[in-house]
Coordinates of C-alpha atoms and ligand atoms in Angstrom, one line a residue:
M5 CA 132.9 88.2 69.8
S6 CA 134.8 87.4 66.7
A7 CA 137.1 84.4 66.7
S8 CA 139.6 86.4 64.7
L9 CA 140.3 88.8 67.6
P10 CA 143.7 88.4 69.1
R11 CA 143.8 86.2 72.2
W12 CA 144.7 88.9 74.6
L13 CA 141.7 91.0 73.5
R14 CA 139.3 88.0 73.7
V15 CA 140.4 87.4 77.3
S16 CA 140.0 91.1 78.1
C17 CA 136.5 91.0 76.6
I18 CA 135.5 88.0 78.7
L19 CA 137.0 89.7 81.8
A20 CA 135.0 92.8 81.0
L21 CA 131.8 90.9 80.5
T22 CA 132.3 89.0 83.7
W23 CA 132.9 92.3 85.6
M24 CA 129.8 93.9 84.0
S25 CA 127.5 90.9 84.9
G26 CA 128.8 91.3 88.5
L27 CA 127.7 94.9 88.4
V28 CA 124.3 93.9 87.1
Q29 CA 123.9 91.4 89.9
A30 CA 124.9 93.9 92.5
R31 CA 122.3 96.3 91.2
D32 CA 119.6 93.7 91.5
W33 CA 119.7 94.4 95.2
E34 CA 118.9 98.0 94.8
P35 CA 115.6 99.4 93.6
G36 CA 115.4 100.9 90.1
F37 CA 115.1 104.6 90.1
R38 CA 113.7 106.9 87.4
D39 CA 113.3 110.6 86.8
L40 CA 110.4 111.9 88.9
A41 CA 109.5 114.9 86.7
A42 CA 109.4 112.7 83.6
W43 CA 107.1 110.3 85.4
G44 CA 104.9 113.2 86.4
R45 CA 104.6 114.4 82.8
E46 CA 103.5 110.9 81.7
M47 CA 100.8 111.1 84.4
H48 CA 99.7 114.6 83.1
L49 CA 101.2 116.3 86.2
R50 CA 103.2 119.5 85.8
P51 CA 106.6 119.4 87.5
I52 CA 107.6 122.5 89.4
T53 CA 110.9 122.7 91.2
L54 CA 111.0 124.9 94.3
G55 CA 114.6 124.7 95.7
E56 CA 114.8 121.4 97.5
E57 CA 111.2 120.5 96.6
L58 CA 109.5 119.1 93.6
L59 CA 105.8 119.6 93.1
L60 CA 103.7 117.6 90.6
T61 CA 100.4 119.2 90.0
N62 CA 97.2 119.3 88.0
R63 CA 93.6 120.3 88.6
W64 CA 92.9 117.4 91.0
T65 CA 96.3 116.4 92.3
R66 CA 99.2 118.0 94.2
M67 CA 102.2 115.7 95.1
R68 CA 105.1 117.2 96.9
F69 CA 108.6 115.6 97.2
R70 CA 111.6 116.8 99.1
K71 CA 115.3 116.0 98.3
D72 CA 116.7 113.1 100.4
S73 CA 113.4 112.7 102.2
D74 CA 111.4 109.5 102.6
R75 CA 108.1 111.5 102.8
M76 CA 105.8 112.8 100.2
T77 CA 102.4 114.5 100.4
F78 CA 99.5 113.7 98.2
N79 CA 96.8 116.4 98.4
E80 CA 98.3 117.5 101.7
V81 CA 98.2 114.0 103.3
E82 CA 101.6 112.6 104.3
F83 CA 102.9 109.2 103.0
R84 CA 106.1 107.4 103.8
L85 CA 108.1 106.3 100.8
S86 CA 110.1 103.0 100.7
D87 CA 113.1 104.9 99.3
R88 CA 114.4 108.4 99.9
I89 CA 114.3 110.9 96.9
P90 CA 117.8 111.4 95.5
V91 CA 118.6 114.4 93.4
E92 CA 121.3 113.8 90.8
G93 CA 122.5 116.6 88.5
G94 CA 119.4 118.7 89.4
H95 CA 117.0 115.8 88.6
F96 CA 114.8 114.4 91.3
R97 CA 114.6 110.6 91.2
V98 CA 112.1 108.1 92.6
S99 CA 112.2 104.4 93.0
Q100 CA 110.1 102.3 90.7
R101 CA 108.7 100.4 93.7
D102 CA 107.3 103.6 95.2
I103 CA 105.7 104.4 91.8
N104 CA 104.2 100.9 91.6
S105 CA 103.1 100.4 95.1
L106 CA 102.1 103.8 96.2
M107 CA 102.0 106.7 93.7
A108 CA 100.3 104.8 90.9
P109 CA 97.4 103.4 93.1
L110 CA 96.9 106.9 94.6
L111 CA 96.5 108.4 91.1
A112 CA 94.4 105.6 89.7
P113 CA 92.7 103.8 92.6
P114 CA 91.8 100.2 91.8
K115 CA 88.3 99.1 91.0
R116 CA 87.1 96.2 93.1
T117 CA 86.4 93.1 91.1
S118 CA 85.2 90.9 94.0
R119 CA 81.9 91.2 95.8
P120 CA 80.8 94.6 97.2
I121 CA 82.0 95.7 100.7
R122 CA 79.4 94.8 103.2
R123 CA 81.0 93.2 106.3
I124 CA 83.7 95.0 108.3
A125 CA 85.8 93.2 110.9
I126 CA 86.7 95.5 113.8
N127 CA 89.7 94.6 115.9
A128 CA 90.0 96.4 119.2
G129 CA 93.8 96.1 119.8
H130 CA 95.2 94.2 122.8
G131 CA 92.9 92.9 125.6
G132 CA 92.9 90.7 128.7
R133 CA 96.4 90.1 130.0
D134 CA 97.8 92.3 127.2
P135 CA 97.0 95.9 128.2
G136 CA 98.9 97.5 125.3
N137 CA 100.4 100.9 126.1
M138 CA 100.0 102.0 129.7
E139 CA 100.2 105.5 131.0
G140 CA 99.6 105.6 134.8
R141 CA 96.2 103.8 135.2
R142 CA 95.2 104.3 131.6
M143 CA 95.4 101.2 129.4
E144 CA 95.3 101.1 125.6
K145 CA 93.1 98.0 125.6
T146 CA 90.3 100.0 127.2
Y147 CA 90.4 102.9 124.7
T148 CA 90.5 100.6 121.7
L149 CA 87.4 98.7 122.9
D150 CA 85.5 101.9 123.6
L151 CA 86.5 103.1 120.1
A152 CA 85.5 99.8 118.5
I153 CA 82.0 100.0 120.0
D154 CA 81.6 103.6 118.7
L155 CA 82.9 102.6 115.3
A156 CA 80.5 99.7 115.1
R157 CA 77.6 102.0 115.7
H158 CA 78.6 104.4 112.9
L159 CA 79.3 101.6 110.5
K160 CA 75.9 100.0 111.1
A161 CA 74.2 103.4 110.7
A162 CA 76.0 103.6 107.3
G163 CA 74.5 100.2 106.3
F164 CA 77.5 97.9 107.0
Q165 CA 77.5 94.6 108.9
V166 CA 80.0 94.5 111.7
V167 CA 82.1 91.6 113.1
F168 CA 83.8 92.2 116.4
I169 CA 87.1 90.4 116.9
R170 CA 86.7 91.1 120.6
S171 CA 83.8 92.8 122.3
S172 CA 85.0 92.3 125.9
D173 CA 88.3 92.5 127.8
R174 CA 89.9 89.3 126.7
F175 CA 93.2 88.2 125.3
I176 CA 93.3 87.0 121.7
A177 CA 96.6 86.1 119.9
L178 CA 97.4 88.2 116.8
P179 CA 97.1 85.2 114.3
D180 CA 93.7 84.3 115.8
R181 CA 92.4 87.9 115.2
A182 CA 93.2 87.6 111.5
A183 CA 91.8 84.0 111.5
E184 CA 88.5 85.3 113.0
A185 CA 88.2 87.9 110.3
N186 CA 88.9 85.3 107.6
R187 CA 86.4 82.9 109.1
A188 CA 83.7 85.6 109.2
E189 CA 84.5 86.3 105.6
A190 CA 84.8 90.0 106.3
D191 CA 85.3 92.3 103.3
L192 CA 87.6 94.8 105.2
Y193 CA 89.6 94.6 108.4
V194 CA 90.1 97.6 110.7
S195 CA 92.5 97.4 113.7
L196 CA 92.3 100.0 116.3
H197 CA 95.3 101.1 118.5
F198 CA 96.7 104.0 120.4
N199 CA 100.4 104.8 120.3
G200 CA 103.0 105.5 123.0
F201 CA 106.5 107.0 122.7
D202 CA 109.2 106.3 125.3
G203 CA 112.2 108.5 125.2
P204 CA 113.4 112.1 125.6
G205 CA 110.8 114.7 124.4
N206 CA 108.1 112.1 124.4
D207 CA 105.4 114.7 125.1
A208 CA 106.3 116.4 121.8
V209 CA 105.4 113.3 119.7
Q210 CA 101.7 113.4 118.8
G211 CA 99.2 112.6 116.1
L212 CA 97.7 110.0 113.8
E213 CA 99.5 107.1 112.0
T214 CA 97.7 104.8 109.6
Y215 CA 99.3 101.6 108.6
C216 CA 98.8 99.1 105.8
L217 CA 100.8 96.1 104.9
T218 CA 104.2 96.7 103.4
P219 CA 104.4 95.7 99.7
A220 CA 106.5 92.7 98.9
G221 CA 110.1 93.5 98.4
A222 CA 109.9 96.9 100.1
P223 CA 111.2 97.9 103.6
S224 CA 108.7 98.8 106.3
S225 CA 108.4 102.5 107.4
N226 CA 109.7 101.8 110.9
D227 CA 112.7 99.7 109.7
A228 CA 115.3 102.5 109.2
Q229 CA 118.1 99.9 109.1
R230 CA 116.3 97.9 106.4
H231 CA 116.8 94.7 108.5
G232 CA 113.3 93.4 108.3
R233 CA 111.9 90.7 106.2
M234 CA 111.3 91.9 102.6
A235 CA 109.5 88.9 101.2
G236 CA 105.8 89.1 100.4
F237 CA 102.7 87.4 101.9
D238 CA 99.6 86.1 100.4
A239 CA 97.9 89.3 101.8
N240 CA 100.1 91.4 99.5
R241 CA 97.5 90.8 96.7
F242 CA 95.5 93.6 98.3
D243 CA 98.4 96.1 98.2
R244 CA 96.6 98.5 95.8
E245 CA 93.3 98.5 97.6
N246 CA 95.1 98.8 100.9
V247 CA 96.7 102.1 99.8
T248 CA 93.3 103.5 98.8
L249 CA 91.7 102.4 102.1
A250 CA 94.5 103.7 104.2
H251 CA 94.5 107.0 102.3
L252 CA 90.8 107.7 102.6
V253 CA 90.5 106.7 106.3
H254 CA 93.6 108.7 107.2
R255 CA 92.3 111.7 105.3
A256 CA 88.8 111.5 106.8
I257 CA 90.4 111.4 110.3
L258 CA 92.6 114.5 109.5
D259 CA 89.6 116.3 108.1
Q260 CA 87.3 115.6 111.0
T261 CA 89.5 115.5 114.1
P262 CA 92.2 117.8 115.5
L263 CA 94.8 114.9 115.3
A264 CA 98.2 115.9 113.7
D265 CA 99.4 114.1 110.5
R266 CA 102.1 111.5 111.1
G267 CA 101.6 109.9 107.8
V268 CA 100.3 106.8 106.1
R269 CA 102.9 104.1 106.7
R270 CA 103.7 100.5 105.9
A271 CA 104.4 97.7 108.3
R272 CA 104.2 93.9 108.4
F273 CA 102.1 93.7 111.5
K274 CA 101.3 90.0 112.1
E275 CA 97.5 90.5 111.9
L276 CA 97.8 92.3 108.5
T277 CA 100.0 89.6 107.0
L278 CA 97.4 86.9 107.5
L279 CA 94.3 88.6 106.2
R280 CA 92.3 87.4 103.2
M281 CA 90.9 90.8 102.7
P282 CA 92.2 94.4 102.5
G283 CA 93.0 95.9 105.9
L284 CA 94.5 98.7 107.9
L285 CA 95.6 99.6 111.4
V286 CA 94.9 103.0 112.9
E287 CA 97.1 104.4 115.7
G288 CA 94.7 107.2 116.8
G289 CA 97.0 109.4 118.7
Y290 CA 99.7 109.1 121.4
M291 CA 98.9 108.1 125.0
T292 CA 102.2 109.9 126.0
H293 CA 101.0 113.3 124.6
P294 CA 98.8 115.5 126.8
G295 CA 96.8 116.9 123.8
D296 CA 96.1 113.5 122.3
T297 CA 95.3 112.0 125.7
R298 CA 92.7 114.8 126.2
L299 CA 91.0 113.7 122.9
M300 CA 91.0 110.0 124.0
D301 CA 89.5 110.9 127.4
S302 CA 86.7 112.9 125.8
K303 CA 83.7 110.8 124.8
K304 CA 82.8 113.4 122.2
S305 CA 86.2 113.3 120.5
R306 CA 86.3 109.6 120.5
D307 CA 83.0 109.5 118.8
Q308 CA 84.3 112.0 116.3
L309 CA 87.3 109.7 115.6
A310 CA 84.9 106.7 115.2
A311 CA 82.7 108.7 112.8
A312 CA 85.7 109.7 110.7
I313 CA 86.9 106.1 110.4
A314 CA 83.4 105.0 109.3
D315 CA 83.3 107.9 106.8
G316 CA 86.7 106.9 105.3
I317 CA 85.5 103.4 104.9
L318 CA 82.3 104.5 103.2
R319 CA 84.3 106.8 100.8
H320 CA 86.6 103.8 100.1
K321 CA 83.6 101.6 99.3
K322 CA 82.2 104.3 96.9
L323 CA 85.5 104.8 95.2
V324 CA 86.5 101.2 94.6
E325 CA 83.1 99.9 93.8
R326 CA 82.0 102.6 91.3
G327 CA 85.2 104.2 90.3
T328 CA 83.9 107.7 91.1
P329 CA 86.6 109.8 92.6
E330 CA 85.6 111.8 95.7
Ligands
LIG3 ZN1 98.5 98.8 120.3

């Protein structure tokens, strides 16, 4: 600003600058957005607009976005976004944090630089005085332990070592579960759960949900009001590998079982926040849905689910250790 400017103009300039810096500060709270089609082109994906949807495609990849939706599909697998997709002046926009924490690692999975994946920690959710979801006499803790035992068998057959966080009906606090996996120096952590939905129409809610730790600075998938903690954890250093692991395990389960797709989601579950290794949490169907319950009660279906999880882990190992896409 020149000193030769009249005083009234100098004052106006200072006021304008102050007002503008206020705007910049206000925008720091919001995620940065950018043009989705332009990002796609940079990634060698062709953008195709179909009404309220935008597709980004090439020979290997098909990403689908919908106006105002917080869901996208990547090769027909559903993912929850941190931010809805706004459309402004006919342009679909996407938040930079969804690009960084989800879309980029899906397109270019990380290569593991630490030691190879050998030892898998299996956490059977709940136990002892904590039954988990209960439907009549059915208890989640029983299903998770049965599934853990089946999963261990499949993992061992695939050449992995297995660490059980619990192998009997006993209570273990959530931080102690992560601590046990850390102590055992596991290379990956798999937590097994089954869902329940209380509310009207609860017998219509069904399917598979796979969770990994919410990236630092992003809201969790089940936090519609955006009230939850947004800060990061030490475990967030595995964000990129977590996305690959969740994607491949989720996809293997969808491919090999009749479970419906309720998406790969992000949450700050206590056990995931304390891990010193990549990890995920599988909600293998709804105990409140008759179809899902039939699968849980069938030994054959449960074994199918366990085999699919083991297969997803094996695909993940191959992908991050050798960089060979499936
Ligand atoms: Zn549970």
